[in-house]
Protein backbone atom coordinates (compact mmCIF):
# COMPACT_ATOMS: atom_id res chain seq x y z
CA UNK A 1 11.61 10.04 3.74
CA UNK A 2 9.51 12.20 6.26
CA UNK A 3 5.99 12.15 6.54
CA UNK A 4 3.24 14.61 5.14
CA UNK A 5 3.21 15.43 1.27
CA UNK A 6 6.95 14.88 0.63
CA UNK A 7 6.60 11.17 0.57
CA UNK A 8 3.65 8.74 0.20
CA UNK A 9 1.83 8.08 3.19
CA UNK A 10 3.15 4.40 3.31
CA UNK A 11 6.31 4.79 2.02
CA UNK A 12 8.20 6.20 4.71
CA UNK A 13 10.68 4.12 7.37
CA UNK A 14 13.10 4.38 10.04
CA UNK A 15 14.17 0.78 10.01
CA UNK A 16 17.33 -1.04 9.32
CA UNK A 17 16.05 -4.15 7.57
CA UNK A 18 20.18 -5.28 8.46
CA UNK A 19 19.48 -8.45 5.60
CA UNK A 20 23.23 -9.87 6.57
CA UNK A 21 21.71 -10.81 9.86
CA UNK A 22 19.09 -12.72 8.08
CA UNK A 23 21.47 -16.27 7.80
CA UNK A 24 23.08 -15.59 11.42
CA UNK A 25 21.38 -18.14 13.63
CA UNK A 26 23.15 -17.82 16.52
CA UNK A 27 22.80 -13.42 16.49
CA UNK A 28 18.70 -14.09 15.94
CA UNK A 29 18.70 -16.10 18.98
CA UNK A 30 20.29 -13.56 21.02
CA UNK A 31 18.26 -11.22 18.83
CA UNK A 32 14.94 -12.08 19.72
CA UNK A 33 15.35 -12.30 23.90
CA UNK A 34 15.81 -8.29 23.82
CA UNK A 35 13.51 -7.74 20.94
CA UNK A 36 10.44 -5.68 20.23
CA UNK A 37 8.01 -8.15 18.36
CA UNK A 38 4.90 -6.61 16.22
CA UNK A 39 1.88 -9.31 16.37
CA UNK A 40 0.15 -9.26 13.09
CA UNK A 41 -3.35 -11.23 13.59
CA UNK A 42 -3.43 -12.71 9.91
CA UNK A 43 -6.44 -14.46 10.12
CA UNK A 44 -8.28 -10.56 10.26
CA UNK A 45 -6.39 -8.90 7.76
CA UNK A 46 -3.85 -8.46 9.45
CA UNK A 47 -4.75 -6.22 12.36
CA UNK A 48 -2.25 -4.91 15.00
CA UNK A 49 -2.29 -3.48 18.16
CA UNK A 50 -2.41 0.01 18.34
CA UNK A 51 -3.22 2.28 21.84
CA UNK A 52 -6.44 3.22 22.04
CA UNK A 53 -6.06 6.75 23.79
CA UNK A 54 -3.34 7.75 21.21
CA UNK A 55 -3.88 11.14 18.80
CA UNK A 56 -2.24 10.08 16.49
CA UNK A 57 -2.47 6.38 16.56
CA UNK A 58 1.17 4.37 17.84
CA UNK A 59 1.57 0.45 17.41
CA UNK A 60 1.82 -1.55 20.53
CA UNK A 61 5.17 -3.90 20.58
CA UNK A 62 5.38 -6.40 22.86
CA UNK A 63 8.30 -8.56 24.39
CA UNK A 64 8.89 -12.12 23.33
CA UNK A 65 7.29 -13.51 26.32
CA UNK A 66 3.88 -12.12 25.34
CA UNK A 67 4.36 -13.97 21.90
CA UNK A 68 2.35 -17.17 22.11
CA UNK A 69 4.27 -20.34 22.55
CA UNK A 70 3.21 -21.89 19.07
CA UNK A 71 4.34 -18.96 16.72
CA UNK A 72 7.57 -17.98 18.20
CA UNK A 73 8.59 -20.58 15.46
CA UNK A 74 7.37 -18.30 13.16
CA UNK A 75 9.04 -15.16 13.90
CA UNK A 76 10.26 -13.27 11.33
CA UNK A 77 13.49 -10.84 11.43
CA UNK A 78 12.02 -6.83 9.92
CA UNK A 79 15.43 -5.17 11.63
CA UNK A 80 16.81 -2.50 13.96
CA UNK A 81 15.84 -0.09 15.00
CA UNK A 82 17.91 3.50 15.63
CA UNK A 83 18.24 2.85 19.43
CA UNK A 84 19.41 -0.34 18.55
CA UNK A 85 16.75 -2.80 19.24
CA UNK A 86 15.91 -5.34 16.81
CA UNK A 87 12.08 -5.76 15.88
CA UNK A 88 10.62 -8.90 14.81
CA UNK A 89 7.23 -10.07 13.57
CA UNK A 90 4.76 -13.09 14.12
CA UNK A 91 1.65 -13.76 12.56
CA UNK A 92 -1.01 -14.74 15.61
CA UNK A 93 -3.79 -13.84 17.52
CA UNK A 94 -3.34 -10.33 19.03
CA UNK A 95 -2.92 -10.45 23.00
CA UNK A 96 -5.94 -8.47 24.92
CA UNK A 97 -4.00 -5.87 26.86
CA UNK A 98 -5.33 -3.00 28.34
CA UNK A 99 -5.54 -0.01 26.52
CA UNK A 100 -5.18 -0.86 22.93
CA UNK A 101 -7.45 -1.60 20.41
CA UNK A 102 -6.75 -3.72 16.96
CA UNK A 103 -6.89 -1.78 13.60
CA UNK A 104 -5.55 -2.15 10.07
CA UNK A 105 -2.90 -0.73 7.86
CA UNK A 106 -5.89 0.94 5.50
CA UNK A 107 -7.32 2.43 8.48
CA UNK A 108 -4.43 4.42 10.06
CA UNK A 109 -1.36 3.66 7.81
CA UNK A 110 -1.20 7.83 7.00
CA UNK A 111 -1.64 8.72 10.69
CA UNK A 112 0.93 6.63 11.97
CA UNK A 113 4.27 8.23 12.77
CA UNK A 114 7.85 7.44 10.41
CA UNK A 115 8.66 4.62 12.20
CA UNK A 116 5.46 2.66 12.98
CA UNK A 117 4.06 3.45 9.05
CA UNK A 118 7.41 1.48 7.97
CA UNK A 119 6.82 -1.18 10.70
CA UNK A 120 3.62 -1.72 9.82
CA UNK A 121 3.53 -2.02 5.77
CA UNK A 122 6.07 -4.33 6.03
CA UNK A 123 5.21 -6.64 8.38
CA UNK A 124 2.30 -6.73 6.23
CA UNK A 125 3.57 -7.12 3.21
CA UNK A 126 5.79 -10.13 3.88
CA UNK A 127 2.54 -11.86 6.03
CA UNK A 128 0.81 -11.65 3.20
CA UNK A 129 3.41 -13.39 1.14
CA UNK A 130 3.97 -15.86 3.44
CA UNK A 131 0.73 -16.79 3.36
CA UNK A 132 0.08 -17.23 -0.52
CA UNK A 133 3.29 -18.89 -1.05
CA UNK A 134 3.06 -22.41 1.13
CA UNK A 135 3.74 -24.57 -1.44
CA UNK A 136 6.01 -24.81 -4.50
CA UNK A 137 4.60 -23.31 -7.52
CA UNK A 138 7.29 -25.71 -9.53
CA UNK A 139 6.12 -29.24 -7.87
CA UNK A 140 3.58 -28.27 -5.68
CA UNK A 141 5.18 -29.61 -2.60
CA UNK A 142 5.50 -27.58 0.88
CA UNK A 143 7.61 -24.83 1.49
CA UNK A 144 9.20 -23.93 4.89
CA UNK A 145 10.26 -20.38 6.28
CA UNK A 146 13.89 -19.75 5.93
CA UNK A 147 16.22 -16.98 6.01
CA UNK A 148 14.17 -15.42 9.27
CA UNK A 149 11.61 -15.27 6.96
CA UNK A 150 12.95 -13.61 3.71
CA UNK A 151 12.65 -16.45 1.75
CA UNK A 152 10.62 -20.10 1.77
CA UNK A 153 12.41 -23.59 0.74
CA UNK A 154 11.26 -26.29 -1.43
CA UNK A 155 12.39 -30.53 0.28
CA UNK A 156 14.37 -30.33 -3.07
CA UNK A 157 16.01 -27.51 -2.33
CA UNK A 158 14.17 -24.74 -4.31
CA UNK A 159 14.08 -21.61 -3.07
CA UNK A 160 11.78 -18.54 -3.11
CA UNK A 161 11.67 -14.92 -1.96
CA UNK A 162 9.04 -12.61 -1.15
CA UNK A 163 7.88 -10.94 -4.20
CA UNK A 164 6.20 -7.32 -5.37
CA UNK A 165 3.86 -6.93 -7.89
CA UNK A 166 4.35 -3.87 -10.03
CA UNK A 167 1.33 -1.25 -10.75
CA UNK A 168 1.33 1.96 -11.77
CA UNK A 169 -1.22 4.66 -11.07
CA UNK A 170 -1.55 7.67 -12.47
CA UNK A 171 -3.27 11.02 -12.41
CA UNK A 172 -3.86 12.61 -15.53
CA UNK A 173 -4.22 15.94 -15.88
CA UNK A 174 -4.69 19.15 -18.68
CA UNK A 175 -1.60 20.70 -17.14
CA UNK A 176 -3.57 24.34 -16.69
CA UNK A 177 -2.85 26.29 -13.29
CA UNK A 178 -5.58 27.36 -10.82
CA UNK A 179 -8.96 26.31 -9.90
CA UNK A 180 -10.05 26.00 -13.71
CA UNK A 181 -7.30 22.84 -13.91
CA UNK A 182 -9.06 19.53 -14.36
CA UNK A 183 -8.20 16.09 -13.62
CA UNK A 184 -9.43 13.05 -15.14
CA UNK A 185 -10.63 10.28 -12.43
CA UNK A 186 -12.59 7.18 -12.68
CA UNK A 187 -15.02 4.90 -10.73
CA UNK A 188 -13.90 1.55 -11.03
CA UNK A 189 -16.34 -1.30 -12.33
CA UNK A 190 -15.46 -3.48 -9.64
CA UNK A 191 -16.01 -1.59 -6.58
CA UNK A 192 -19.43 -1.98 -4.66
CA UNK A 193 -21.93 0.65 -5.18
CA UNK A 194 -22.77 2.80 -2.02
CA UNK A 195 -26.28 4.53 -2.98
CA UNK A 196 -25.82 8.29 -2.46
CA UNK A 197 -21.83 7.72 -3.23
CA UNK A 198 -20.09 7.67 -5.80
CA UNK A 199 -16.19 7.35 -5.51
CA UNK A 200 -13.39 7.98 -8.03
CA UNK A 201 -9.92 7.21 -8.06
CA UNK A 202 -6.58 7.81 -10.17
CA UNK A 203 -5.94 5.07 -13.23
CA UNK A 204 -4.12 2.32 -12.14
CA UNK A 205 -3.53 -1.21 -13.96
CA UNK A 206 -0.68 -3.93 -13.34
CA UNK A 207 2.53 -3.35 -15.05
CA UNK A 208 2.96 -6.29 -17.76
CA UNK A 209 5.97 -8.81 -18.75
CA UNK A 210 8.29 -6.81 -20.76
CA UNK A 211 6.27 -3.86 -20.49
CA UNK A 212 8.11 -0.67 -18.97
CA UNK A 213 6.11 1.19 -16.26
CA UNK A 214 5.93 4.27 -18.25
CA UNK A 215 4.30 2.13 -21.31
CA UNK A 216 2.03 0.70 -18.85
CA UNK A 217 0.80 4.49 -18.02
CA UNK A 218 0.25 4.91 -22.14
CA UNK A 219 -2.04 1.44 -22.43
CA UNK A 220 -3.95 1.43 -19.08
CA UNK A 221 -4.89 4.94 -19.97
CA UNK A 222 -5.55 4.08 -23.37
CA UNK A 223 -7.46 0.92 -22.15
CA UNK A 224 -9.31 2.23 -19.73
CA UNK A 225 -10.75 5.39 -21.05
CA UNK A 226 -9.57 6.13 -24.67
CA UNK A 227 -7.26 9.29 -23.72
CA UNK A 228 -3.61 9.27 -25.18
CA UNK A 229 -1.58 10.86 -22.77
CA UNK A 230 2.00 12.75 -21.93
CA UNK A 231 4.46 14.30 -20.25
CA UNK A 232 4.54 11.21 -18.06
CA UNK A 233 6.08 12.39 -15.34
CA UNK A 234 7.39 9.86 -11.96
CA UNK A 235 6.03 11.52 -8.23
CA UNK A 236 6.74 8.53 -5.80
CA UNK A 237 5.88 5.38 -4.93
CA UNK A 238 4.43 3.29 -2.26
CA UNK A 239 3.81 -0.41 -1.15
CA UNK A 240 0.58 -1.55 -1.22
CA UNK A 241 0.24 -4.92 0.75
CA UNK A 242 -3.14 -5.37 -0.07
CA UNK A 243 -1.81 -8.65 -0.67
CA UNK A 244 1.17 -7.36 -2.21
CA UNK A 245 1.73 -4.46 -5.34
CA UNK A 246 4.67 -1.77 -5.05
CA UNK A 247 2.50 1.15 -6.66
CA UNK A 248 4.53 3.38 -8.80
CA UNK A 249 2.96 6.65 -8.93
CA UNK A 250 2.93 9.04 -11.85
CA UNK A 251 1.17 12.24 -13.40
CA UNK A 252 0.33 12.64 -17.05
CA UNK A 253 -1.19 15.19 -18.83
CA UNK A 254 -4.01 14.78 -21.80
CA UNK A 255 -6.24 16.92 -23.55
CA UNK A 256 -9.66 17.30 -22.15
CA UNK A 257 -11.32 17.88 -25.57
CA UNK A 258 -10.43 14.17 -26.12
CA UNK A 259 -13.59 12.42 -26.16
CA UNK A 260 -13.83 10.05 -22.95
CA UNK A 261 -14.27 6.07 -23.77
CA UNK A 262 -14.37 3.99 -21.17
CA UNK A 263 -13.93 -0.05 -20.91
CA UNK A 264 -17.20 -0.98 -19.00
CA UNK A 265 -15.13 -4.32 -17.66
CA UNK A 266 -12.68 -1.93 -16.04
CA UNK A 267 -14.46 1.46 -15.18
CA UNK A 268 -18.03 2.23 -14.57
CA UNK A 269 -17.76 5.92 -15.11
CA UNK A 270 -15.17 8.55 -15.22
CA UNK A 271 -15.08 12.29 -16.06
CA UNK A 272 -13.21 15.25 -15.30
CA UNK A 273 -12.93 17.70 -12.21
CA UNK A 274 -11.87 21.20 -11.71
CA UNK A 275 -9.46 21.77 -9.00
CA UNK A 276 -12.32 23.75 -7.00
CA UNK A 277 -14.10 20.50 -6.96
CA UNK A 278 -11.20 18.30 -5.60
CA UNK A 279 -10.61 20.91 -3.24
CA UNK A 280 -13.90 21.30 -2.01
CA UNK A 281 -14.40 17.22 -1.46
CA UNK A 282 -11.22 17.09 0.55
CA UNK A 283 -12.22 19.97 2.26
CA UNK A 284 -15.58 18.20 3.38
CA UNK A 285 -18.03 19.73 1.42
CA UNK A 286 -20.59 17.85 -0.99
CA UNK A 287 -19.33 17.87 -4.81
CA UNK A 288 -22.53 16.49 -6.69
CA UNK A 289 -21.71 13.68 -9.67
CA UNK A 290 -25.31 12.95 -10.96
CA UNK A 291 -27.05 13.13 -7.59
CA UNK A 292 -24.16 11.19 -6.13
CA UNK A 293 -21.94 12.65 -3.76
CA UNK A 294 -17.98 12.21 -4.87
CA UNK A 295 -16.05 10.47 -2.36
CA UNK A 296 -12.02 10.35 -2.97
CA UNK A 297 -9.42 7.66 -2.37
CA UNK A 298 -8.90 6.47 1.06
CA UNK A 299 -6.12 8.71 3.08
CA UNK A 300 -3.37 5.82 3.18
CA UNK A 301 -3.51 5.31 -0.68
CA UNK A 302 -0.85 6.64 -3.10
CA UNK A 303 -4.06 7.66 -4.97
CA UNK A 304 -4.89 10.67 -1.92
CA UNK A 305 -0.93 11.58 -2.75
CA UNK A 306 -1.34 12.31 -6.28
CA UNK A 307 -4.42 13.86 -6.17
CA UNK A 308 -3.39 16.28 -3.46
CA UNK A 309 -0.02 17.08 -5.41
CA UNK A 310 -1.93 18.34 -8.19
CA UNK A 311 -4.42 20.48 -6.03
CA UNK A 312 -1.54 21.91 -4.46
CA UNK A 313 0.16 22.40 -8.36
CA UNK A 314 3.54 20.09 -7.77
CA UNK A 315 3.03 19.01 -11.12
């Protein structure tokens, strides 16, 4: 996938993940001398290096002998890239070198070019699930990297891979053209308040056991604000490593007659907005909600994606 609107911002690669190299000892050894190795700092999020005079913003790989001693260990096989080169990952302190600057997936995942947007969701991804999966969630015992760190081990044998957890998110809609067209966001319970803000968001909610993610769409909407929805339609989807949900995007439409109910445990407040009000947030001017201003989803979210498919009328 390319960058822009065709794909969501964090869903778009240029790597070879090559998995058969994975359980080939001897070809990650001669692997990692030539490698390019992205340092993850897990203990801040899981920050990387990125150069500090860059427009747009490009990682910083380094070699294997900038890797410190202790987490070379630890390195983890993401793949190779076009020219050849295999990449690897470690999760350590980032080295101070001159000219970069640290910074996080949320902060710069949708300016980063193809390759460096793949690079850096999943290197993220599976540091995060490295890091919630040390022991055994069958005997509590502790688990060891395997597999150049697709998978953990059990002593007993037991075996684990990295796992996604799926969510869907949706942006409902009343299906009319032009800048009368309204969408139906919400401002989520949980999030803190910033006085003069107020920021809304698509519906989202964890896809259950059994549960299809289409029927997930139906009872999170249903849940959260009391609108029955369709014409469910899929528009993309995106890791979210924030630890670790695959976000499965949709749009649905619903009747805005349809009295509004929201959970209170789930969503503070949510109501619907014209197209000329999306359009005029995202285009930097104030769009009042109750004496707030309305602040949108971050730029690297899935949320941004389907929001700005429907202003431009990809529905």
């Amino acid at each position: 996938m390319s960058g822009g609107e065709e794909a969501p911002p964090l869903a778009r690669s240029t790597l070879d993940r090559a998995a058969h190299r994975r359980t080939d000892p001897d070809w990650l050894a001669q692997a990692w001398a030539g490698a390019r190795v992205l340092v993850l700092d897990g203990g801040s999020e899981g920050r990387a290096l990125v150069r500090a005079d860059a427009a747009p913003p490009a990682l910083v790989l380094v070699g294997p002998k900038d890797v410190p001693e202790g987490a070379v260990a630890r390195a983890m096989f993401l793949g190779v890239e076009p020219d050849g080169v295999p990449v690897f990952l470690v999760d350590a302190p980032l080295p101070e070198l001159p000219g970069t600057r640290p910074a996080h997936l949320r902060e710069i995942g949708h300016l980063l070019a193809d390759r460096d947007a793949g690079l850096f969701t999943a290197g993220l991804a599976l540091l995060n699930w490295h890091r919630r999966h040390l022991f055994s969630p069958v005997t509590g015992e502790s688990t060891a990297m395997d597999e150049a760190g697709w998978s953990r081990v059990a002593p007993a044998g037991e075996r684990m891979w990295p796992r996604t957890d799926p969510a869907m998110i949706v942006l409902v809609h009343d299906g009319v053209p032009g800048s009368d067209g309204r969408c139906l966001l919400g401002n989520n319970a949980t999030w803190p308040r910033v006085p003069g803000e107020r920021r809304f968001s698509c519906l989202a909610g964890y896809v259950e056991p059994g549960e299809s993610a289409e029927a997930a769409v139906l009872r999170e909407v249903r849940e959260e604000v009391g609108v029955p929805v369709a014409d469910i339609a899929y528009a993309g989807s995106q890791s979210w490593p924030f630890p670790g949900s695959l976000m499965l995007g949709f749009l649905a439409t619903a009747d805005p007659a349809h009295p509004v109910r929201v959970d209170p445990a789930e969503i503070a407040y949510a109501r619907w907005f014209t197209r000329g009000e999306i359009g005029a947030a995202l285009a930097g001017r104030t769009v009042d909600v109750d004496g707030d201003r309305l602040v949108l989803p971050p730029p690297s979210s899935i949320a941004l994606f389907l929001v700005r498919r429907w202003l431009g009328g990809y529905c």
